[in-house]
Short mmCIF file of C-alpha atoms and ligand atoms in Angstrom, two decimals:
data_model
loop_
_atom_site.label_atom_id
_atom_site.label_comp_id
_atom_site.label_asym_id
_atom_site.label_seq_id
_atom_site.Cartn_x
_atom_site.Cartn_y
_atom_site.Cartn_z
CA MET A 1 0.00 0.00 0.00
CA ASN A 2 1.28 3.44 -0.88
CA ASN A 3 2.16 5.41 2.19
CA THR A 4 3.39 8.51 0.42
CA THR A 5 0.30 9.38 -1.61
CA ASN A 6 -0.12 13.09 -1.39
CA THR A 7 -3.34 13.79 -3.22
CA PHE A 8 -6.83 12.41 -2.80
CA ASP A 9 -7.26 11.96 -6.58
CA THR A 10 -5.09 8.86 -6.78
CA LEU A 11 -6.91 6.84 -4.12
CA GLY A 12 -9.75 5.67 -6.34
CA LEU A 13 -12.48 7.93 -4.95
CA ASP A 14 -15.39 9.20 -7.09
CA SER A 15 -15.81 12.83 -8.01
CA ALA A 16 -18.90 13.22 -5.78
CA ILE A 17 -16.82 12.20 -2.77
CA LEU A 18 -13.75 14.16 -3.84
CA LYS A 19 -15.93 17.23 -4.10
CA ALA A 20 -17.12 16.80 -0.51
CA VAL A 21 -13.51 16.28 0.66
CA ALA A 22 -12.39 19.43 -1.15
CA SER A 23 -15.19 21.46 0.38
CA GLU A 24 -13.88 20.45 3.82
CA GLY A 25 -10.61 22.07 2.82
CA TYR A 26 -8.57 18.85 2.95
CA THR A 27 -5.82 18.94 0.37
CA ARG A 28 -3.83 15.83 1.24
CA PRO A 29 -4.84 12.50 2.72
CA THR A 30 -3.40 11.73 6.13
CA PRO A 31 -1.22 8.58 6.31
CA ILE A 32 -4.07 6.44 7.58
CA GLN A 33 -6.34 7.68 4.81
CA ALA A 34 -3.69 6.97 2.17
CA GLN A 35 -3.50 3.39 3.40
CA ALA A 36 -7.06 2.63 4.47
CA ILE A 37 -9.01 4.12 1.55
CA PRO A 38 -7.64 1.81 -1.20
CA ALA A 39 -7.80 -1.24 1.09
CA VAL A 40 -11.43 -0.62 2.02
CA LEU A 41 -12.38 0.14 -1.59
CA GLU A 42 -10.91 -3.20 -2.61
CA GLY A 43 -13.16 -4.89 -0.09
CA HIS A 44 -10.49 -6.03 2.35
CA ASP A 45 -10.93 -6.35 6.08
CA VAL A 46 -8.76 -3.82 7.89
CA LEU A 47 -7.10 -3.83 11.28
CA ALA A 48 -5.84 -0.32 11.95
CA ALA A 49 -3.91 1.06 14.88
CA ALA A 50 -4.86 4.70 14.83
CA GLN A 51 -5.66 7.27 17.43
CA THR A 52 -8.24 10.00 17.24
CA GLY A 53 -6.73 12.93 15.39
CA THR A 54 -5.16 10.86 12.63
CA GLY A 55 -8.09 11.34 10.25
CA LYS A 56 -9.31 7.78 10.72
CA THR A 57 -12.99 8.71 10.47
CA ALA A 58 -12.62 9.92 6.88
CA GLY A 59 -10.31 6.93 6.38
CA PHE A 60 -13.23 4.55 6.71
CA THR A 61 -16.18 6.81 5.87
CA LEU A 62 -15.02 7.90 2.40
CA PRO A 63 -14.47 4.41 0.95
CA LEU A 64 -17.56 3.09 2.75
CA LEU A 65 -19.75 5.73 1.12
CA GLN A 66 -18.22 4.97 -2.23
CA ARG A 67 -18.82 1.22 -1.96
CA LEU A 68 -22.42 1.75 -0.90
CA SER A 69 -23.12 4.18 -3.71
CA GLN A 70 -21.42 1.99 -6.34
CA THR A 71 -23.17 -1.27 -5.59
CA PRO A 72 -26.91 -0.89 -5.96
CA ARG A 73 -29.08 -1.68 -2.99
CA ARG A 74 -31.52 -4.52 -3.25
CA SER A 75 -35.01 -3.60 -4.38
CA GLY A 76 -37.62 -2.91 -1.74
CA PRO A 77 -37.18 -0.82 1.39
CA ARG A 78 -33.73 0.45 2.34
CA GLN A 79 -31.81 -2.03 4.44
CA ILE A 80 -28.97 -1.39 6.84
CA ARG A 81 -25.87 -2.12 4.76
CA ALA A 82 -23.24 -0.64 7.04
CA LEU A 83 -22.94 -0.48 10.79
CA VAL A 84 -20.47 1.67 12.73
CA LEU A 85 -20.08 0.91 16.43
CA THR A 86 -18.51 3.52 18.71
CA PRO A 87 -17.91 3.55 22.47
CA THR A 88 -19.60 6.87 23.26
CA ARG A 89 -22.51 9.00 22.22
CA GLU A 90 -20.22 11.89 21.38
CA LEU A 91 -18.13 9.82 19.03
CA ALA A 92 -21.28 8.33 17.46
CA ALA A 93 -22.61 11.85 16.86
CA GLN A 94 -19.30 12.95 15.36
CA VAL A 95 -19.03 9.96 13.04
CA ALA A 96 -22.63 10.56 11.96
CA GLU A 97 -21.76 14.17 11.22
CA SER A 98 -18.77 13.04 9.12
CA VAL A 99 -20.96 10.57 7.22
CA ARG A 100 -23.41 13.37 6.44
CA THR A 101 -20.64 15.78 5.43
CA TYR A 102 -18.72 13.41 3.19
CA GLY A 103 -21.89 11.90 1.73
CA LYS A 104 -23.67 15.16 1.03
CA ASN A 105 -23.51 14.61 -2.75
CA LEU A 106 -24.77 11.03 -2.53
CA LYS A 107 -28.18 9.46 -2.03
CA ILE A 108 -27.22 7.47 1.05
CA ARG A 109 -29.23 7.73 4.24
CA SER A 110 -27.73 7.35 7.68
CA THR A 111 -29.06 7.30 11.23
CA VAL A 112 -27.32 7.61 14.56
CA VAL A 113 -28.55 5.85 17.69
CA TYR A 114 -27.21 6.07 21.23
CA GLY A 115 -28.43 5.88 24.80
CA GLY A 116 -29.36 8.72 27.10
CA VAL A 117 -32.06 10.06 24.78
CA GLY A 118 -35.51 8.76 23.84
CA ILE A 119 -35.60 5.49 21.90
CA GLU A 120 -38.85 6.11 19.99
CA PRO A 121 -37.54 8.76 17.56
CA GLN A 122 -34.60 6.44 16.82
CA LYS A 123 -37.00 3.58 16.09
CA ARG A 124 -38.94 5.81 13.72
CA ALA A 125 -35.76 6.97 11.97
CA ILE A 126 -34.64 3.39 11.42
CA ALA A 127 -38.11 2.29 10.29
CA LYS A 128 -38.00 4.96 7.58
CA GLY A 129 -35.02 3.14 6.10
CA CYS A 130 -31.32 3.92 5.98
CA GLU A 131 -28.16 2.34 4.64
CA ILE A 132 -25.78 3.33 7.43
CA VAL A 133 -26.36 3.09 11.17
CA ILE A 134 -23.89 4.60 13.61
CA ALA A 135 -24.50 3.31 17.12
CA THR A 136 -23.26 2.75 20.62
CA PRO A 137 -23.51 -0.96 21.48
CA GLY A 138 -25.98 -0.77 24.40
CA ARG A 139 -28.65 1.18 22.57
CA LEU A 140 -28.26 -0.82 19.38
CA LEU A 141 -28.79 -4.01 21.31
CA ASP A 142 -31.89 -2.55 22.97
CA LEU A 143 -33.24 -1.76 19.51
CA ALA A 144 -32.32 -5.21 18.24
CA ASN A 145 -34.02 -6.86 21.21
CA GLN A 146 -37.16 -4.87 20.42
CA LYS A 147 -36.88 -6.02 16.80
CA ALA A 148 -36.49 -2.42 15.71
CA VAL A 149 -33.30 -3.05 13.73
CA ASP A 150 -32.48 -5.77 11.28
CA LEU A 151 -28.76 -6.36 10.83
CA SER A 152 -29.08 -9.29 8.43
CA ALA A 153 -28.16 -7.21 5.37
CA VAL A 154 -25.04 -5.59 6.84
CA GLU A 155 -22.21 -5.68 4.30
CA THR A 156 -19.66 -3.64 6.25
CA LEU A 157 -19.15 -3.58 10.00
CA ILE A 158 -16.86 -0.98 11.53
CA LEU A 159 -15.63 -0.96 15.11
CA ASP A 160 -14.29 2.48 15.96
CA GLU A 161 -12.11 2.88 19.06
CA ALA A 162 -12.47 -0.82 19.73
CA ASP A 163 -10.02 -0.71 22.65
CA ARG A 164 -12.26 1.79 24.36
CA MET A 165 -15.33 -0.33 23.80
CA LEU A 166 -13.58 -3.23 25.50
CA ASP A 167 -12.42 -0.95 28.33
CA MET A 168 -16.00 0.10 28.88
CA GLY A 169 -17.13 -3.50 29.10
CA PHE A 170 -18.99 -3.71 25.79
CA ILE A 171 -17.44 -6.99 24.71
CA HIS A 172 -20.58 -9.09 25.24
CA ASP A 173 -22.80 -6.55 23.52
CA ILE A 174 -20.39 -6.41 20.59
CA LYS A 175 -20.38 -10.18 20.26
CA LYS A 176 -24.17 -10.31 20.32
CA ILE A 177 -24.32 -7.61 17.66
CA ILE A 178 -21.75 -9.32 15.44
CA ALA A 179 -23.75 -12.54 15.68
CA GLN A 180 -26.69 -10.72 14.08
CA THR A 181 -24.67 -9.64 11.04
CA PRO A 182 -23.93 -11.96 8.11
CA ALA A 183 -20.69 -13.94 8.33
CA GLN A 184 -19.97 -12.80 4.77
CA ARG A 185 -19.17 -9.16 5.42
CA GLN A 186 -16.33 -6.68 5.37
CA THR A 187 -15.04 -5.77 8.83
CA LEU A 188 -12.88 -2.80 9.79
CA LEU A 189 -11.46 -2.52 13.29
CA PHE A 190 -9.86 0.70 14.54
CA SER A 191 -8.09 0.87 17.86
CA ALA A 192 -5.62 3.27 19.48
CA THR A 193 -3.75 0.40 21.10
CA PHE A 194 -3.37 -3.31 20.45
CA SER A 195 -3.85 -5.17 23.70
CA SER A 196 -4.05 -8.96 23.72
CA GLU A 197 -7.81 -8.56 24.19
CA ILE A 198 -8.04 -6.54 20.97
CA LYS A 199 -5.94 -9.09 19.13
CA ARG A 200 -8.25 -11.86 20.32
CA LEU A 201 -11.33 -9.95 19.21
CA ALA A 202 -9.72 -9.15 15.86
CA SER A 203 -8.66 -12.71 15.16
CA GLY A 204 -12.22 -13.90 15.73
CA MET A 205 -13.89 -11.38 13.47
CA LEU A 206 -11.46 -10.32 10.72
CA LYS A 207 -10.56 -12.34 7.66
CA ASP A 208 -7.03 -11.88 6.36
CA PRO A 209 -7.01 -8.20 7.30
CA VAL A 210 -4.79 -5.50 5.84
CA LEU A 211 -2.77 -4.21 8.79
CA ILE A 212 -2.35 -0.47 9.07
CA GLU A 213 -0.31 1.22 11.73
CA VAL A 214 0.26 4.94 11.51
CA ALA A 215 1.64 5.74 14.91
CA ARG A 216 3.91 3.44 16.83
CA GLN A 217 2.14 1.32 19.37
CA ASN A 218 1.49 3.04 22.68
CA THR A 219 3.26 6.21 21.66
CA THR A 220 1.77 9.64 21.89
CA ALA A 221 1.05 11.78 18.85
CA GLU A 222 4.38 13.15 17.79
CA GLN A 223 3.31 16.67 17.04
CA VAL A 224 2.06 17.15 20.60
CA SER A 225 4.56 18.86 22.85
CA GLN A 226 4.19 17.41 26.33
CA LYS A 227 5.19 19.06 29.58
CA VAL A 228 4.86 18.38 33.27
CA HIS A 229 4.63 21.11 35.90
CA HIS A 230 5.09 19.90 39.48
CA VAL A 231 2.86 21.90 41.81
CA ASP A 232 1.30 21.57 45.24
CA ARG A 233 -2.12 19.94 45.32
CA HIS A 234 -3.99 23.01 46.61
CA ARG A 235 -2.34 25.45 44.20
CA LYS A 236 -3.26 23.76 40.95
CA GLN A 237 -6.23 25.97 40.11
CA GLU A 238 -4.24 29.12 40.90
CA LEU A 239 -1.46 27.96 38.56
CA LEU A 240 -3.92 27.01 35.83
CA ILE A 241 -5.61 30.40 35.98
CA ARG A 242 -2.24 32.13 35.81
CA MET A 243 -1.12 30.05 32.82
CA ILE A 244 -4.34 30.67 30.91
CA ARG A 245 -4.06 34.41 31.53
CA GLU A 246 -0.33 34.84 30.99
CA ASN A 247 -0.18 32.77 27.84
CA ASP A 248 -3.53 34.11 26.68
CA TRP A 249 -4.83 30.62 25.90
CA LYS A 250 -8.08 30.93 24.00
CA GLN A 251 -9.30 27.33 23.90
CA VAL A 252 -8.24 24.89 26.58
CA LEU A 253 -9.50 21.40 27.30
CA VAL A 254 -8.85 20.54 30.95
CA PHE A 255 -9.15 17.04 32.34
CA THR A 256 -10.11 16.19 35.89
CA ARG A 257 -10.41 12.76 37.40
CA THR A 258 -13.91 13.11 38.81
CA LYS A 259 -17.23 14.72 38.00
CA HIS A 260 -17.13 16.60 41.28
CA GLY A 261 -13.63 17.87 40.46
CA ALA A 262 -14.80 19.04 37.04
CA ASN A 263 -17.73 21.00 38.49
CA LYS A 264 -15.58 22.53 41.22
CA LEU A 265 -12.84 23.64 38.84
CA SER A 266 -15.33 25.05 36.37
CA LYS A 267 -16.85 27.19 39.16
CA GLN A 268 -13.40 28.39 40.23
CA LEU A 269 -12.53 29.37 36.67
CA ASP A 270 -15.81 31.23 36.26
CA ALA A 271 -15.17 33.06 39.53
CA ALA A 272 -11.80 34.14 38.13
CA GLY A 273 -13.55 35.55 35.06
CA ILE A 274 -12.55 32.70 32.74
CA ARG A 275 -15.65 31.29 31.04
CA SER A 276 -15.83 27.55 31.36
CA GLU A 277 -18.19 24.59 31.15
CA ALA A 278 -17.91 21.17 32.73
CA ILE A 279 -18.88 17.99 30.88
CA HIS A 280 -19.14 14.60 32.53
CA GLY A 281 -21.32 11.54 32.83
CA ASN A 282 -23.91 13.20 35.08
CA LYS A 283 -24.76 15.82 32.49
CA THR A 284 -27.49 15.08 29.99
CA GLN A 285 -26.53 14.41 26.43
CA ASN A 286 -28.03 17.75 25.40
CA ALA A 287 -26.09 19.65 28.05
CA ARG A 288 -22.87 17.99 26.90
CA MET A 289 -23.52 18.76 23.24
CA LYS A 290 -24.41 22.36 24.11
CA ALA A 291 -21.21 22.83 26.13
CA LEU A 292 -19.14 21.36 23.33
CA LYS A 293 -20.78 23.68 20.80
CA SER A 294 -20.10 26.77 22.95
CA PHE A 295 -16.50 25.68 23.29
CA LYS A 296 -16.08 25.04 19.56
CA GLU A 297 -17.57 28.45 18.81
CA ASN A 298 -15.21 30.13 21.28
CA ARG A 299 -17.99 31.34 23.58
CA VAL A 300 -16.47 29.23 26.32
CA ARG A 301 -12.73 29.39 26.85
CA VAL A 302 -12.19 26.31 28.98
CA LEU A 303 -13.93 22.97 28.74
CA VAL A 304 -13.42 20.89 31.88
CA ALA A 305 -14.02 17.22 31.22
CA THR A 306 -13.69 13.77 32.70
CA ASP A 307 -12.15 11.05 30.57
CA ILE A 308 -15.32 9.32 29.55
CA ALA A 309 -17.18 12.52 28.72
CA ALA A 310 -14.30 13.79 26.61
CA ARG A 311 -13.84 10.57 24.73
CA GLY A 312 -14.04 11.16 21.02
CA ILE A 313 -14.36 14.91 21.26
CA ASP A 314 -13.34 16.21 17.89
CA ILE A 315 -12.23 19.79 17.77
CA ALA A 316 -10.04 20.56 14.83
CA ALA A 317 -6.61 21.83 15.88
CA LEU A 318 -7.24 22.12 19.60
CA PRO A 319 -4.11 23.90 20.81
CA HIS A 320 -4.05 23.17 24.57
CA VAL A 321 -4.86 20.20 26.70
CA VAL A 322 -4.23 20.39 30.44
CA ASN A 323 -4.24 17.40 32.76
CA PHE A 324 -5.40 19.11 35.93
CA GLU A 325 -5.12 15.66 37.45
CA LEU A 326 -3.35 12.71 35.91
CA PRO A 327 -5.53 9.78 34.86
CA ASN A 328 -5.32 6.56 36.87
CA VAL A 329 -4.93 4.52 33.71
CA ALA A 330 -1.82 5.35 31.71
CA GLU A 331 -3.59 4.65 28.44
CA ASP A 332 -6.09 7.42 29.19
CA TYR A 333 -3.18 9.85 29.10
CA VAL A 334 -2.60 8.94 25.46
CA HIS A 335 -6.29 9.40 24.68
CA ARG A 336 -6.41 12.72 26.50
CA ILE A 337 -3.50 14.29 24.74
CA GLY A 338 -4.77 12.87 21.46
CA ARG A 339 -7.33 15.69 21.64
CA THR A 340 -4.66 18.14 20.59
CA GLY A 341 -2.27 18.34 17.67
CA ARG A 342 -4.80 16.75 15.34
CA ALA A 343 -4.22 15.97 11.68
CA GLY A 344 -0.92 17.74 11.44
CA SER A 345 -1.43 20.85 13.57
CA ASP A 346 0.70 21.52 16.65
CA GLY A 347 -0.60 21.02 20.13
CA GLU A 348 0.57 21.35 23.68
CA ALA A 349 -0.29 19.03 26.53
CA LEU A 350 0.51 20.20 30.04
CA SER A 351 0.14 18.02 33.13
CA LEU A 352 -0.10 19.57 36.59
CA VAL A 353 1.34 16.96 38.92
CA CYS A 354 1.22 17.05 42.71
CA VAL A 355 3.02 14.86 45.20
CA ASP A 356 0.14 12.35 45.26
CA GLU A 357 0.58 11.62 41.58
CA HIS A 358 4.26 10.72 41.29
CA GLN A 359 3.54 7.03 40.80
CA LEU A 360 0.90 7.79 38.15
CA LEU A 361 3.44 9.94 36.30
CA ARG A 362 6.01 7.17 36.42
CA ASN A 363 3.43 4.71 35.03
CA ILE A 364 2.57 7.07 32.20
CA GLU A 365 6.20 7.73 31.28
CA ARG A 366 6.86 4.01 31.25
CA PHE A 367 3.79 3.41 29.09
CA ILE A 368 4.63 6.06 26.48
CA LYS A 369 8.35 5.30 26.75
CA VAL A 370 9.17 9.00 27.02
CA GLU A 371 10.33 11.09 29.93
CA ILE A 372 8.12 14.17 29.75
CA PRO A 373 10.06 17.46 30.07
CA LYS A 374 9.44 19.34 33.32
CA ILE A 375 8.73 23.07 33.54
CA SER A 376 8.39 25.37 36.55
CA THR A 377 6.96 28.78 37.36
CA GLU A 378 8.40 31.26 39.80
CA GLY A 379 6.25 31.48 42.90
CA PHE A 380 4.88 27.96 42.41
CA GLU A 381 7.78 25.98 43.78
CA VAL A 382 6.80 22.69 45.38
CA ASP A 383 6.66 22.61 49.19
CA PRO A 384 8.76 19.53 50.09
CA SER A 385 7.11 19.22 53.50
CA ILE A 386 3.75 18.21 51.95
CA ARG A 387 3.23 14.45 52.21
CA PRO A 388 1.43 12.38 49.59
CA GLU A 389 -2.22 11.52 50.23
CA PRO A 390 -4.32 8.75 48.67
CA ILE A 391 -5.97 9.84 45.45
CA GLN A 392 -9.70 10.56 45.73
CA ASN A 393 -11.77 9.12 42.96
CA GLY A 394 -15.19 10.34 43.99
CA ARG A 395 -17.98 8.80 46.02
CA ASN A 396 -21.53 7.50 45.78
CA ASN A 397 -21.33 6.84 42.09
CA ARG A 398 -20.51 3.20 42.10
CA GLY A 399 -21.53 1.36 39.01
CA ARG A 400 -22.23 4.30 36.75
CA CYS A 401 -20.27 4.78 33.64
CA GLY A 402 -20.34 7.53 31.04
CA SER A 403 -21.74 5.78 28.06
CA GLY A 404 -25.34 5.20 28.79
CA ARG A 405 -28.04 5.29 31.39
CA GLY A 406 -26.09 3.70 34.18
CA ARG A 407 -26.37 0.22 32.71
CA SER A 408 -22.68 -0.20 32.59
CA HIS A 409 -22.27 -1.77 35.99
CA ASN A 410 -22.50 -5.21 34.45
CA ARG A 411 -19.87 -4.40 31.93
CA SER A 412 -16.66 -4.36 33.77
CA GLY A 413 -14.84 -5.80 30.79
CA GLY A 414 -12.45 -7.69 32.99
CA ARG A 415 -10.92 -4.72 34.77
CA SER A 416 -10.21 -4.87 38.47
CA SER A 417 -12.85 -3.60 40.85
CA GLN A 418 -10.44 -0.85 41.86
CA SER A 419 -10.24 0.43 38.35
CA ARG A 420 -13.96 -0.05 37.83
CA HIS A 421 -14.66 2.03 40.88
CA SER A 422 -12.34 4.77 39.78
CA ARG A 423 -14.06 4.91 36.39
CA SER A 424 -17.47 5.20 38.00
CA ALA A 425 -16.85 8.69 39.30
CA ARG A 426 -16.27 10.21 35.88
P1 LIG B 501 -10.28 11.85 13.28
O1 LIG B 501 -8.96 11.22 13.55
O2 LIG B 501 -11.09 11.09 12.30
O3 LIG B 501 -11.03 12.14 14.54
O4 LIG B 501 -10.02 13.27 12.54
C1 LIG B 501 -9.34 14.30 13.17
C2 LIG B 501 -9.54 15.67 12.51
O5 LIG B 501 -8.80 15.77 11.30
C3 LIG B 501 -10.96 16.02 12.16
O6 LIG B 501 -11.21 17.33 12.65
C4 LIG B 501 -11.01 16.01 10.66
O7 LIG B 501 -11.93 16.95 10.18
C5 LIG B 501 -9.59 16.36 10.28
N1 LIG B 501 -9.14 15.74 9.02
C6 LIG B 501 -9.43 14.50 8.56
N2 LIG B 501 -8.81 14.27 7.40
C7 LIG B 501 -8.09 15.36 7.10
C8 LIG B 501 -7.21 15.72 6.02
N3 LIG B 501 -6.95 14.87 5.01
N4 LIG B 501 -6.64 16.94 6.04
C9 LIG B 501 -6.89 17.78 7.08
N5 LIG B 501 -7.70 17.52 8.12
C10 LIG B 501 -8.28 16.31 8.14
#
């Protein structure tokens, strides 16, 4: 496969699709697009290691649209010919948006379904007929159980952010969904990392896949400049406010570990005259979408998010990501900083690390195989007399997870109860 292709014209895409790509302002395919588009067009299964920000969505959406528009649908009502599974509602909504954008010159209908909103309108949308369904696993299975979706005509199945779906305990749902699709189908699996669990899943569902790897395994996006600032626990918000003001940051995504922490920080930022919004699993889908829109449109300067809520957030060229608290899971660090430096633009990821988090930092540095450069600020020197305290992960939220209606407590996906508990507070 050609890795150096530098125009879209040579990838085998139709003019209707090329027109849509051009109107997005894309001039050159990203490496994953250069590799995935021809492979998918040729009908191969694909196993791709690619993080958010690499352009993977267009990498599968463009050739998918082309294949659907080239091969006529069977006569009679529209059947679901392609299914995209995503771990979160936000990612589902974003993929659906991409499908609409890239397919605007085609006669292909798509529908997005996810939990947290009413099921009836989704049933009606599917009953009207569509070729592409983008879905989170839980809601799709609910619809399937109610006989509201028929997956027997699916030609292409796409698992986006498969590692995340496994992390969130969706493995059983995914297997049940796959069992409802024809064995004769094209399958594309995208994952930021390749754990043994992912390899097992892939070997069971992919046939002779084309392997695509655009970033080295478990490494962070290269164009992101990473920094660590050691600071005392209770001075983090003061330092953050100072950095936002002094550097005149206009759009910052800040990660906290818990929902409570996100709300608290957002209030502190507002009190300092820095407009912010918090998004996390306790907010309704509409509230999360609204906050994201305000942020994208620069009406809100800081978006404070927990890992699960921020998953899949797509903001082109987000310049600053701040880890107000380090994540407990080293892999989440990679996902977090993947929000910046997207598709070729530069980004900066700053982590504010207090004495409680030294072990987490060591775990992250070992995981990404990089020692992150340290910076300091005058007046914010660390007080060596402060002793480490256990990390608080939030309370009273046991068993709730970000992806849908609190059903996730049965979906631990094989993680330890410690880690499950820590995820529940997000
Ligand atoms: P993704 O990795 O699919 O989440 O895409 C990351 C971002 O890159 C999105 O904002 C896309 O709109 C953008 N993008 C995708 N393909 C290209 C391209 N060929 N050139 C420039 N930007 C792109």
